[in-house]
């Protein structure tokens, strides 16, 4: 089977040669340069259509041909819809024939409720940092209980290494990890192991280096909306029709031509669009229409916690789920005691965690760092637990720290083990960050291979940013922060798979395997019978939390945890307790407990029949 996404942009192979199209409304003349900087270089004049489009057909072009666009006889630029730029975004684009890859399975995906996500950065997941090297770990992840791989952004960016969030060629996978067919082979290998593959895409901005669009298509940006990166991507101003089409096709391209099982849309709270439907609704509608025969899942990062964007799987205009920063922030405060920065909003972490576990989110409204935004407020509406993606760690929460520490380096192991159980045995979709399953302590730092003035600006920006945090101020002042633009910083972040076989790390893997086995055996069959809101959650003593999730079959799973360093007495647990589950069966326990109480950082999970009238009988209290 072969899959090709047909689009009006870029290079398209035809029966006789290649058709090239570029939207350059500000250009007065456009030429196609074939085989640039080679002996056989030649140029062809492109024809305008009067609406900003320029096109040309090259009879002798073929797959693997290199090309550039020449604007007004003075500037040569890559194709913004290039399928591959093997020398980076400042070099020539290359014609790709998607039909050269043969897909050998009829994989249709997995239902959303089965999702357990494993986020990874291809360049640091293995020493080699390639798709081919990453394949070697797929079997172990599938055996552990992971059901979905989520790749950090792949859109091409300048330099040898980076997180990927400053991509400038959205259709071209970054060449350091391998070519287009290497990525397809990786996705096909995931499918053979029963793993879905999601891709993180960035539609809120282009990176600061290698983006030439403003030189010939300034309509790609709308100065009426200003963002942290300058004028916003133009989704609602004059000329926005082509810009919207560009990004809708990008989403469809990854899903159709590469057979990704879903997309995660980065920082959608930073997308400015006053149109109706807005670009996110339009993308969702297009995906549901075009990919309806497959299970394709759409996810958001949205600091506004806008529940109106979420819906049941496959809903046109809506998204399956959203990354739940509130869940992370509450547990991080409870485990580490940190209260600075955005953690200051989580001043009632136990109560706010309870709200996350039964209603989805703790906060709603624009994030606090948005200039002029109204104060955030407590969330007022519940969402289905499956509309949230919960995590203890991810690329941001580790990498935005000055020294890239993982949670195990900030809290004792007993508390992290309890947090892992809360994550994996709650109904929300869980996500692990690469290495978390074996208790990795490898840092994940911010790294970007910027050059020239941009390199110095990023270095100075990081120093200033962390000088405002008391715990980093001295290191920033002494110049001891890791250099984000150093290759050594990048190399330090590569996972140490050798350490994964040490006894202590095998114990972490065993813990995660046991928890995921309980999840698959007892939660998954019941998740479709769990409603949004109306579940029971109450505070127990100073540090305890009791949550009961009731299902349509009359059964309930009850979690009782002690999120503190002091024991929780049986008397505190029994005071104000709801009617007990009938015929309870212990599913899992963490830490110690005696005489009905719970030791420090301990918890237990039971399955039993819910007594009549127990739903909503209590709420999280302060």
PDB file of C-alpha atoms in Angstrom, residues 138-241:
ATOM      1  CA  UNK A 138       9.688  -0.555  21.061  1.00  0.00           C
ATOM      2  CA  UNK A 139       9.269  -4.162  22.148  1.00  0.00           C
ATOM      3  CA  UNK A 140      10.135  -3.358  25.779  1.00  0.00           C
ATOM      4  CA  UNK A 141       7.737  -0.403  25.831  1.00  0.00           C
ATOM      5  CA  UNK A 142       4.882  -2.469  24.442  1.00  0.00           C
ATOM      6  CA  UNK A 143       5.563  -5.224  26.989  1.00  0.00           C
ATOM      7  CA  UNK A 144       5.557  -2.625  29.771  1.00  0.00           C
ATOM      8  CA  UNK A 145       2.017  -1.553  28.851  1.00  0.00           C
ATOM      9  CA  UNK A 146       2.655   1.602  26.818  1.00  0.00           C
ATOM     10  CA  UNK A 147       0.204   1.901  23.920  1.00  0.00           C
ATOM     11  CA  UNK A 148       1.262   5.152  22.226  1.00  0.00           C
ATOM     12  CA  UNK A 149       4.541   6.889  21.367  1.00  0.00           C
ATOM     13  CA  UNK A 150       4.453  10.684  21.177  1.00  0.00           C
ATOM     14  CA  UNK A 151       7.298  12.297  19.249  1.00  0.00           C
ATOM     15  CA  UNK A 152       8.399  15.815  20.040  1.00  0.00           C
ATOM     16  CA  UNK A 153       8.218  18.083  16.947  1.00  0.00           C
ATOM     17  CA  UNK A 154       9.972  16.964  13.777  1.00  0.00           C
ATOM     18  CA  UNK A 155       9.503  20.034  11.540  1.00  0.00           C
ATOM     19  CA  UNK A 156      12.926  21.026  10.217  1.00  0.00           C
ATOM     20  CA  UNK A 157      14.901  23.663  12.124  1.00  0.00           C
ATOM     21  CA  UNK A 158      18.441  25.058  11.744  1.00  0.00           C
ATOM     22  CA  UNK A 159      21.401  23.380  13.418  1.00  0.00           C
ATOM     23  CA  UNK A 160      22.262  19.879  14.516  1.00  0.00           C
ATOM     24  CA  UNK A 161      20.142  19.669  17.661  1.00  0.00           C
ATOM     25  CA  UNK A 162      17.138  21.277  19.297  1.00  0.00           C
ATOM     26  CA  UNK A 163      13.821  20.511  20.965  1.00  0.00           C
ATOM     27  CA  UNK A 164      11.950  21.044  17.705  1.00  0.00           C
ATOM     28  CA  UNK A 165       9.574  23.815  18.814  1.00  0.00           C
ATOM     29  CA  UNK A 166      11.268  26.373  16.543  1.00  0.00           C
ATOM     30  CA  UNK A 167      10.653  24.577  13.272  1.00  0.00           C
ATOM     31  CA  UNK A 168      10.444  26.572  10.039  1.00  0.00           C
ATOM     32  CA  UNK A 169       9.623  23.903   7.422  1.00  0.00           C
ATOM     33  CA  UNK A 170       6.480  22.218   8.765  1.00  0.00           C
ATOM     34  CA  UNK A 171       6.324  19.469   6.097  1.00  0.00           C
ATOM     35  CA  UNK A 172      10.019  18.443   6.234  1.00  0.00           C
ATOM     36  CA  UNK A 173      11.141  16.038   8.983  1.00  0.00           C
ATOM     37  CA  UNK A 174      14.393  17.137  10.615  1.00  0.00           C
ATOM     38  CA  UNK A 175      17.220  15.303   8.758  1.00  0.00           C
ATOM     39  CA  UNK A 176      19.403  14.527  11.792  1.00  0.00           C
ATOM     40  CA  UNK A 177      16.998  11.725  12.775  1.00  0.00           C
ATOM     41  CA  UNK A 178      16.773  10.132   9.330  1.00  0.00           C
ATOM     42  CA  UNK A 179      14.922  10.650   6.064  1.00  0.00           C
ATOM     43  CA  UNK A 180      11.190  10.454   5.325  1.00  0.00           C
ATOM     44  CA  UNK A 181      11.282   6.716   4.682  1.00  0.00           C
ATOM     45  CA  UNK A 182      13.202   6.129   7.926  1.00  0.00           C
ATOM     46  CA  UNK A 183      10.404   7.879   9.809  1.00  0.00           C
ATOM     47  CA  UNK A 184       7.798   5.796   7.997  1.00  0.00           C
ATOM     48  CA  UNK A 185       9.689   2.602   8.861  1.00  0.00           C
ATOM     49  CA  UNK A 186       9.690   3.658  12.527  1.00  0.00           C
ATOM     50  CA  UNK A 187       5.943   4.301  12.476  1.00  0.00           C
ATOM     51  CA  UNK A 188       5.304   0.974  10.773  1.00  0.00           C
ATOM     52  CA  UNK A 189       7.452  -0.793  13.383  1.00  0.00           C
ATOM     53  CA  UNK A 190       5.400   0.864  16.141  1.00  0.00           C
ATOM     54  CA  UNK A 191       2.218  -0.405  14.537  1.00  0.00           C
ATOM     55  CA  UNK A 192       3.624  -3.937  14.394  1.00  0.00           C
ATOM     56  CA  UNK A 193       4.068  -3.717  18.166  1.00  0.00           C
ATOM     57  CA  UNK A 194       0.508  -2.480  18.642  1.00  0.00           C
ATOM     58  CA  UNK A 195       1.712   1.062  19.407  1.00  0.00           C
ATOM     59  CA  UNK A 196       0.006   4.207  18.172  1.00  0.00           C
ATOM     60  CA  UNK A 197       2.283   7.084  17.151  1.00  0.00           C
ATOM     61  CA  UNK A 198       1.408  10.729  17.853  1.00  0.00           C
ATOM     62  CA  UNK A 199       3.275  13.798  16.598  1.00  0.00           C
ATOM     63  CA  UNK A 200       3.666  17.130  18.364  1.00  0.00           C
ATOM     64  CA  UNK A 201       2.996  19.980  15.902  1.00  0.00           C
ATOM     65  CA  UNK A 202       3.557  23.720  16.380  1.00  0.00           C
ATOM     66  CA  UNK A 203       1.084  26.062  14.687  1.00  0.00           C
ATOM     67  CA  UNK A 204       1.410  29.082  16.995  1.00  0.00           C
ATOM     68  CA  UNK A 205       4.666  30.451  15.516  1.00  0.00           C
ATOM     69  CA  UNK A 206       7.633  29.844  13.234  1.00  0.00           C
ATOM     70  CA  UNK A 207      11.186  29.685  14.571  1.00  0.00           C
ATOM     71  CA  UNK A 208      13.443  32.769  14.573  1.00  0.00           C
ATOM     72  CA  UNK A 209      16.026  31.396  12.121  1.00  0.00           C
ATOM     73  CA  UNK A 210      15.404  29.965   8.652  1.00  0.00           C
ATOM     74  CA  UNK A 211      11.902  31.344   8.086  1.00  0.00           C
ATOM     75  CA  UNK A 212      11.883  33.292   4.796  1.00  0.00           C
ATOM     76  CA  UNK A 213       8.112  33.699   4.424  1.00  0.00           C
ATOM     77  CA  UNK A 214       7.970  37.382   5.322  1.00  0.00           C
ATOM     78  CA  UNK A 215      10.213  38.203   2.316  1.00  0.00           C
ATOM     79  CA  UNK A 216       7.692  37.043  -0.293  1.00  0.00           C
ATOM     80  CA  UNK A 217       4.468  36.179   1.588  1.00  0.00           C
ATOM     81  CA  UNK A 218       4.052  38.742   4.402  1.00  0.00           C
ATOM     82  CA  UNK A 219       0.367  37.786   4.498  1.00  0.00           C
ATOM     83  CA  UNK A 220       1.475  34.722   6.489  1.00  0.00           C
ATOM     84  CA  UNK A 221       1.572  37.065   9.510  1.00  0.00           C
ATOM     85  CA  UNK A 222      -0.946  39.398  11.097  1.00  0.00           C
ATOM     86  CA  UNK A 223       0.485  42.363  13.031  1.00  0.00           C
ATOM     87  CA  UNK A 224      -2.957  42.985  14.582  1.00  0.00           C
ATOM     88  CA  UNK A 225      -2.143  40.097  16.928  1.00  0.00           C
ATOM     89  CA  UNK A 226       1.209  40.275  18.696  1.00  0.00           C
ATOM     90  CA  UNK A 227       2.733  37.226  20.377  1.00  0.00           C
ATOM     91  CA  UNK A 228       5.940  36.390  22.249  1.00  0.00           C
ATOM     92  CA  UNK A 229       7.456  35.649  18.826  1.00  0.00           C
ATOM     93  CA  UNK A 230       6.242  38.834  17.100  1.00  0.00           C
ATOM     94  CA  UNK A 231       3.261  39.172  14.711  1.00  0.00           C
ATOM     95  CA  UNK A 232       0.971  36.152  14.955  1.00  0.00           C
ATOM     96  CA  UNK A 233       0.470  33.588  12.221  1.00  0.00           C
ATOM     97  CA  UNK A 234      -2.342  35.024  10.103  1.00  0.00           C
ATOM     98  CA  UNK A 235      -5.393  32.855  10.629  1.00  0.00           C
ATOM     99  CA  UNK A 236      -8.004  35.626  10.487  1.00  0.00           C
ATOM    100  CA  UNK A 237      -6.729  38.603   8.453  1.00  0.00           C
ATOM    101  CA  UNK A 238      -6.488  39.426   4.723  1.00  0.00           C
ATOM    102  CA  UNK A 239      -4.937  36.505   2.850  1.00  0.00           C
ATOM    103  CA  UNK A 240      -5.616  34.068   5.697  1.00  0.00           C
ATOM    104  CA  UNK A 241      -7.417  31.596   3.422  1.00  0.00           C
TER     105      UNK A 241
END
